[in-house]
Short mmCIF file of C-alpha atoms in Angstrom, two decimals:
data_model
loop_
_atom_site.label_atom_id
_atom_site.label_comp_id
_atom_site.label_asym_id
_atom_site.label_seq_id
_atom_site.Cartn_x
_atom_site.Cartn_y
_atom_site.Cartn_z
CA MET A 262 72.22 37.28 121.34
CA LYS A 263 71.51 33.63 122.01
CA ARG A 264 74.76 32.91 123.76
CA LYS A 265 73.67 29.44 124.89
CA GLU A 266 73.20 28.23 121.33
CA TYR A 267 76.52 29.76 120.24
CA GLU A 268 78.47 28.27 123.12
CA PHE A 269 76.84 24.89 122.53
CA LEU A 270 77.79 24.89 118.86
CA LEU A 271 81.37 26.00 119.53
CA LYS A 272 81.81 23.21 122.08
CA ALA A 273 80.04 20.53 120.05
CA VAL A 274 82.30 20.92 116.99
CA LEU A 275 85.51 20.33 118.95
CA ILE A 276 87.42 17.07 118.53
CA GLU A 277 88.91 15.03 121.37
CA LYS A 278 86.63 16.57 123.99
CA LYS A 279 87.66 16.54 127.60
CA GLU A 280 85.32 15.14 130.23
CA GLU A 281 84.15 18.57 131.38
CA GLU A 282 83.36 19.56 127.80
CA LEU A 283 81.25 16.45 127.29
CA LYS A 284 79.41 17.24 130.52
CA TYR A 285 78.82 20.82 129.35
CA VAL A 286 77.28 19.66 126.07
CA ASN A 287 75.09 17.16 127.92
CA GLN A 288 74.00 19.83 130.37
CA ILE A 289 72.95 22.20 127.59
CA LEU A 290 70.97 19.42 125.93
CA GLN A 291 69.01 18.79 129.12
CA GLY A 292 67.18 22.07 128.69
CA PRO A 293 65.42 23.81 125.80
CA ILE A 294 67.61 24.74 122.85
CA ASP A 295 66.78 26.54 119.62
CA TRP A 296 67.81 23.87 117.13
CA ILE A 297 66.78 26.05 114.18
CA GLU A 298 69.29 28.63 115.35
CA VAL A 299 72.01 26.04 115.92
CA ILE A 300 71.59 24.21 112.61
CA GLY A 301 71.17 27.46 110.69
CA ILE A 302 74.46 28.80 112.03
CA ALA A 303 76.18 25.46 111.46
CA MET A 304 74.90 25.31 107.89
CA ASN A 305 75.97 28.87 107.12
CA HIS A 306 79.46 28.26 108.52
CA ARG A 307 79.98 24.83 106.91
CA LEU A 308 79.96 23.22 110.36
CA CYS A 309 77.12 20.70 110.02
CA GLY A 310 79.52 17.80 109.59
CA TYR A 311 81.62 18.97 112.53
CA LEU A 312 78.48 19.23 114.67
CA TYR A 313 77.08 15.84 113.71
CA LYS A 314 80.41 14.04 114.10
CA GLY A 315 81.11 15.89 117.33
CA LEU A 316 78.02 14.60 119.13
CA THR A 317 77.54 11.18 120.69
CA LYS A 318 74.70 8.95 119.51
CA GLU A 319 72.61 9.94 122.51
CA GLN A 320 73.30 13.63 121.93
CA LYS A 321 72.34 13.38 118.25
CA ASN A 322 69.00 11.91 119.27
CA LYS A 323 68.19 15.23 120.98
CA MET A 324 67.90 16.85 117.54
CA PRO A 325 64.42 17.20 116.06
CA MET A 326 63.93 14.21 113.77
CA GLU A 327 63.61 16.02 110.43
CA LEU A 328 66.55 18.31 111.14
CA LYS A 329 68.63 15.27 112.10
CA LYS A 330 67.72 13.47 108.86
CA ASN A 331 68.70 16.50 106.78
CA VAL A 332 72.02 16.85 108.57
CA GLU A 333 72.65 13.12 108.09
CA MET A 334 72.06 13.50 104.34
CA LEU A 335 74.50 16.39 104.15
CA VAL A 336 77.15 14.41 106.04
CA TYR A 337 76.51 11.40 103.81
CA GLY A 338 77.01 13.54 100.70
CA GLN A 339 80.27 14.93 102.08
CA SER A 340 81.39 11.38 102.90
CA VAL A 341 80.71 10.14 99.37
CA LYS A 342 82.58 13.08 97.84
CA GLN A 343 85.50 12.68 100.21
CA GLU A 344 85.79 8.96 99.60
CA LYS A 345 86.00 9.58 95.86
CA MET A 346 88.85 12.01 96.51
CA TYR A 347 91.02 9.42 98.25
CA LYS A 348 92.25 7.77 95.04
CA TYR A 349 93.26 11.14 93.60
CA ILE A 350 94.99 12.13 96.84
CA ASN A 351 96.87 8.81 96.92
CA GLU A 352 97.79 9.18 93.24
CA LEU A 353 99.12 12.68 93.90
CA ASN A 354 100.96 11.54 97.03
CA GLU A 355 102.66 8.71 95.18
CA ILE A 356 103.84 10.79 92.25
CA LEU A 357 105.11 13.65 94.42
CA LEU A 358 107.02 11.36 96.79
CA SER A 359 108.76 9.73 93.83
CA HIS A 360 110.28 13.02 92.65
CA ASN A 361 112.59 15.54 94.24
CA ILE A 362 110.10 18.37 94.65
CA ARG A 363 109.84 20.63 97.69
CA TYR A 364 106.16 20.63 98.57
CA ALA A 365 103.74 20.33 101.47
CA GLY A 366 100.01 19.70 101.73
CA LEU A 367 97.98 22.48 103.33
CA LYS A 368 94.70 22.84 105.19
CA GLY A 369 92.05 20.26 104.26
CA ILE A 370 94.35 17.57 102.91
CA ILE A 371 96.25 17.62 106.22
CA TYR A 372 93.14 17.88 108.40
CA GLY A 373 91.74 14.82 106.63
CA THR A 374 94.62 12.63 107.72
CA CYS A 375 94.39 12.95 111.47
CA LEU A 376 91.81 15.49 112.66
CA TYR A 377 88.53 14.64 110.99
CA THR A 378 86.75 11.47 110.00
CA LYS A 379 85.10 11.05 106.61
CA GLY A 380 82.12 13.35 106.11
CA THR A 381 83.09 15.91 108.74
CA ARG A 382 84.51 18.56 106.49
CA ARG A 383 83.66 19.81 103.02
CA SER A 384 86.81 20.24 100.98
CA ASN A 385 86.62 21.82 97.55
CA ASP A 386 90.15 21.14 96.32
CA ILE A 387 93.66 20.01 97.24
CA ASP A 388 95.97 22.75 98.52
CA LEU A 389 99.73 22.53 98.12
CA LEU A 390 102.66 24.76 98.98
CA VAL A 391 105.41 24.31 96.38
CA TYR A 392 108.84 25.94 96.40
CA GLU A 393 108.88 28.46 93.56
CA GLU A 394 111.97 26.98 91.92
CA ASP A 395 110.11 23.65 91.59
CA LEU A 396 106.99 25.00 89.87
CA SER A 397 108.06 23.98 86.37
CA GLN A 398 108.83 20.45 87.58
CA ILE A 399 105.47 20.03 89.30
CA ASP A 400 103.77 21.43 86.20
CA GLU A 401 105.28 18.59 84.14
CA LEU A 402 104.27 15.99 86.72
CA LEU A 403 100.68 17.17 87.03
CA ARG A 404 100.26 17.40 83.28
CA SER A 405 101.58 13.84 82.98
CA VAL A 406 98.61 12.59 84.99
CA GLY A 407 96.00 14.71 83.26
CA TYR A 408 95.91 18.02 85.14
CA ILE A 409 95.93 21.36 83.33
CA GLN A 410 95.72 24.96 84.50
CA ALA A 411 92.16 25.71 83.56
CA ASN A 412 88.99 27.68 84.10
CA VAL A 413 85.59 26.03 84.42
CA LYS A 414 83.11 27.15 81.79
CA GLY A 415 79.76 25.45 82.15
CA ASP A 416 80.68 21.88 83.00
CA LYS A 417 83.85 21.84 80.90
CA LEU A 418 87.48 22.76 81.47
CA VAL A 419 89.12 25.35 79.24
CA GLU A 420 92.87 25.54 79.55
CA ALA A 421 94.14 28.95 80.59
CA THR A 422 96.16 30.93 78.07
CA LYS A 423 99.81 31.71 78.66
CA GLN A 424 98.86 35.35 79.24
CA GLU A 425 96.24 34.40 81.85
CA LYS A 426 98.79 32.26 83.67
CA ILE A 427 101.34 35.08 83.73
CA ILE A 428 98.81 37.69 84.91
CA GLN A 429 97.63 35.42 87.74
CA ARG A 430 101.16 34.76 88.91
CA MET A 431 102.41 38.36 88.64
CA ASN A 432 99.33 40.14 90.03
CA TYR A 433 97.99 37.68 92.59
CA HIS A 434 101.15 35.74 93.48
CA ASP A 435 99.56 32.35 93.02
CA LEU A 436 98.70 30.04 90.14
CA ILE A 437 95.57 29.35 88.17
CA PRO A 438 94.39 26.04 89.68
CA TYR A 439 95.30 22.74 88.09
CA MET A 440 92.19 20.71 87.22
CA LYS A 441 91.35 17.32 85.81
CA GLN A 442 88.04 16.10 84.42
CA THR A 443 87.33 12.64 85.86
CA GLU A 444 84.45 10.19 86.16
CA ASP A 445 84.01 11.60 89.66
CA GLY A 446 83.80 15.19 88.48
CA ILE A 447 86.43 17.91 88.32
CA ILE A 448 89.38 17.48 90.69
CA GLY A 449 91.24 20.69 91.53
CA ILE A 450 94.71 21.33 92.91
CA ASP A 451 95.42 24.82 94.23
CA ILE A 452 99.15 25.56 94.30
CA ASN A 453 100.64 28.27 96.50
CA PHE A 454 104.29 29.30 96.21
CA LEU A 455 104.32 31.97 98.93
CA PHE A 456 104.09 30.88 102.58
CA ASP A 457 103.14 34.40 103.66
CA GLY A 458 103.30 37.22 101.13
CA LYS A 459 105.56 39.00 98.65
CA ASP A 460 106.70 41.37 101.43
CA ASN A 461 107.87 38.50 103.65
CA LEU A 462 109.73 35.97 101.51
CA ILE A 463 110.50 33.19 103.98
CA ASP A 464 109.79 30.16 101.80
CA SER A 465 113.38 28.87 101.70
CA LYS A 466 113.53 29.08 105.50
CA VAL A 467 110.23 27.21 105.80
CA PHE A 468 111.42 24.31 103.68
CA GLU A 469 114.77 24.26 105.50
CA ILE A 470 112.88 23.67 108.75
CA GLY A 471 111.52 20.50 107.18
CA THR A 472 108.34 18.56 106.64
CA TYR A 473 106.23 16.03 108.54
CA MET A 474 104.29 13.01 107.32
CA TYR A 475 100.71 13.29 108.57
CA THR A 476 99.23 9.81 108.78
CA GLY A 477 95.60 8.77 109.12
CA LYS A 478 93.35 5.78 108.55
CA GLU A 479 92.41 6.68 104.98
CA TYR A 480 95.64 8.19 103.66
CA SER A 481 98.92 9.89 104.54
CA PHE A 482 100.31 13.11 103.13
CA LYS A 483 103.45 15.19 103.62
CA GLY A 484 102.93 18.59 105.15
CA LEU A 485 104.92 21.26 106.90
CA GLU A 486 106.45 20.49 110.29
CA ILE A 487 103.79 20.75 113.01
CA ASN A 488 104.79 24.18 114.35
CA THR A 489 105.42 25.54 110.86
CA ASN A 490 102.02 24.35 109.68
CA LEU A 491 100.45 26.26 112.58
CA ALA A 492 102.42 29.32 111.46
CA PHE A 493 100.99 28.94 107.95
CA LEU A 494 97.45 28.70 109.35
CA VAL A 495 98.13 31.93 111.23
CA CYS A 496 99.31 33.73 108.08
CA HIS A 497 96.38 32.40 106.05
CA PHE A 498 93.84 33.37 108.70
CA TYR A 499 95.32 36.85 109.19
CA ARG A 500 95.27 37.55 105.45
CA GLU A 501 91.62 36.57 105.14
CA ALA A 502 90.49 38.19 108.39
CA THR A 503 92.00 41.55 107.47
CA GLY A 504 91.71 41.65 103.69
CA ALA A 505 89.33 44.29 102.33
CA LEU A 506 87.78 41.97 99.74
CA TRP A 507 87.03 39.34 102.36
CA MET A 508 85.83 41.86 104.93
CA ASP A 509 83.49 43.64 102.52
CA ASN A 510 81.82 40.36 101.54
CA LYS A 511 81.95 38.87 105.05
CA ARG A 512 83.75 35.90 103.56
CA ASN A 513 86.19 36.07 106.47
CA LEU A 514 83.38 35.28 108.90
CA ILE A 515 83.34 31.57 108.18
CA LEU A 516 83.76 29.89 111.54
CA TYR A 517 85.09 26.58 110.28
CA LYS A 518 88.48 28.26 109.75
CA ILE A 519 88.67 29.15 113.44
CA VAL A 520 87.39 25.72 114.44
CA ASP A 521 90.05 24.08 112.26
CA ILE A 522 92.86 25.98 113.97
CA ALA A 523 91.45 25.25 117.44
CA ASN A 524 91.12 21.55 116.61
CA TYR A 525 94.61 21.42 115.08
CA ILE A 526 96.03 22.87 118.29
CA ARG A 527 94.02 20.43 120.43
CA HIS A 528 95.30 17.46 118.45
CA PHE A 529 98.98 18.45 118.46
CA GLU A 530 99.17 20.45 121.70
CA GLU A 531 101.32 17.87 123.52
CA GLN A 532 103.85 18.02 120.68
CA MET A 533 104.07 21.81 120.68
CA ASP A 534 106.05 23.97 123.10
CA VAL A 535 104.74 27.51 123.59
CA GLU A 536 108.14 29.21 123.69
CA LYS A 537 109.38 27.32 120.61
CA VAL A 538 106.21 28.20 118.72
CA VAL A 539 106.55 31.92 119.57
CA LYS A 540 110.25 31.82 118.67
CA LEU A 541 109.32 30.36 115.29
CA PHE A 542 106.75 33.12 114.77
CA GLN A 543 109.52 35.64 115.45
CA GLU A 544 111.97 33.92 113.08
CA LEU A 545 109.35 33.93 110.34
CA ASN A 546 108.56 37.61 110.99
CA ILE A 547 104.88 36.96 111.75
CA ILE A 548 104.65 37.90 115.44
CA GLU A 549 102.03 40.59 114.89
CA LYS A 550 99.97 38.35 112.61
CA ALA A 551 100.14 35.57 115.19
CA LEU A 552 99.03 37.86 118.03
CA TYR A 553 96.12 39.22 115.99
CA SER A 554 95.03 35.71 114.97
CA PHE A 555 95.33 34.20 118.42
CA LEU A 556 93.47 37.11 120.05
CA MET A 557 90.69 36.57 117.53
CA ILE A 558 90.57 32.82 118.09
CA GLN A 559 90.61 33.39 121.86
CA LYS A 560 87.22 35.12 121.56
CA PHE A 561 85.80 31.77 120.47
CA TYR A 562 88.07 29.33 122.31
CA ASN A 563 89.59 30.13 125.67
CA GLN A 564 92.08 27.23 125.51
CA ASN A 565 95.24 26.96 127.62
CA PHE A 566 97.68 26.79 124.70
CA ILE A 567 96.06 29.74 122.94
CA ASN A 568 96.17 31.81 126.14
CA ALA A 569 99.80 30.83 126.79
CA VAL A 570 100.90 31.88 123.29
CA ILE A 571 99.18 35.25 123.72
CA ASP A 572 100.79 35.78 127.14
CA CYS A 573 104.22 34.84 125.78
CA ILE A 574 103.93 37.27 122.87
CA LEU A 575 102.63 40.10 125.07
CA SER A 576 105.42 39.64 127.62
CA ASN A 577 108.17 39.62 124.98
CA TYR A 578 106.77 42.01 122.38
CA ASN A 579 104.93 44.63 124.43
CA GLU A 580 105.11 47.33 121.73
CA ILE A 581 103.20 45.11 119.30
CA GLY A 582 100.77 44.09 122.00
CA GLN A 583 99.85 47.70 122.81
CA LYS A 584 98.25 48.00 119.38
CA TYR A 585 95.59 45.52 120.34
CA VAL A 586 94.84 46.43 123.96
CA ASN A 587 91.08 47.01 124.26
CA ASN A 588 90.73 46.68 120.49
CA GLN A 589 87.05 46.18 119.71
CA VAL A 590 87.69 44.48 116.36
CA PHE A 591 87.83 41.07 118.06
CA GLU A 592 84.50 41.47 119.84
CA LYS A 593 82.90 42.79 116.66
CA PHE A 594 84.25 39.84 114.69
CA PHE A 595 82.67 37.47 117.24
CA GLU A 596 79.33 39.26 117.14
CA ASP A 597 79.26 39.50 113.34
CA SER A 598 80.08 35.82 112.97
CA PHE A 599 76.66 34.94 114.35
CA ASN A 600 74.80 37.70 112.50
CA LEU A 601 75.66 37.20 108.86
CA GLY A 602 72.06 37.62 107.75
CA LYS A 603 71.52 40.90 109.52
#
């Protein structure tokens, strides 16, 4: 395995790099590097924007010219798409804040406020967590500004039938996405009403903990409290990393999800206390999911906070920890992540 190329990519896509990390990237770029390998992996894992935005001007100039131009075009396209989304995000933010609905932005809409600059990340839709009791109210609000629960057929939206909506909610515990046809294309809103799963109903507790306004240069959006949002990312990652459907199709092996969690931790690390975070994991009944997820992420990022959370869980929940001692699933996940075509 070409470990040098993998380590370079994993370091290059990090935000807020420390001095030693910048030196490491520069050092790698002083010698020969297989740029085809690096860009191919980045492209496959939706990390081209992260890579391009994570390098300095001088470091970018180390790329072969034609590869650099192609990456620049991809980043430009993502920037254009993201900029068009801002007015719809601001519209949604305004209407939600003006009504008494319990909601929180998730994943990309939160990352876009404070982690990543325009063009870094490709986001396909807007993800929200909405308290189940408020679903009928948010349905009315979204419909009032042109969104319907729909399926895309060709280039047109076809509203879902009542039966389709019920089946989706009862069988899959989520909603058919809300969509709106606009001059900028179809805008989608994906609404979740379960923080974890139907076997761990902790949504009222999550909203009792509270929310946090994530503020950036382009827009602001309300999300879960910082520690609680990390807990959601853990649950979401665990579900995808262990689900049979995702595993069979290798859909779980998309590295940007791991990079997002690592970058979220880097950005908010000074505002997070290890013991409080682990206590929250315990209160939300997700200790095992957190340990699994952090052990997996540790294979890619040996960061102090990640290591400290693992140590804290292992020292306080030894019985759970014993399940994962010398477990080869983490090493296999790492290896498979760089071998999707084989």
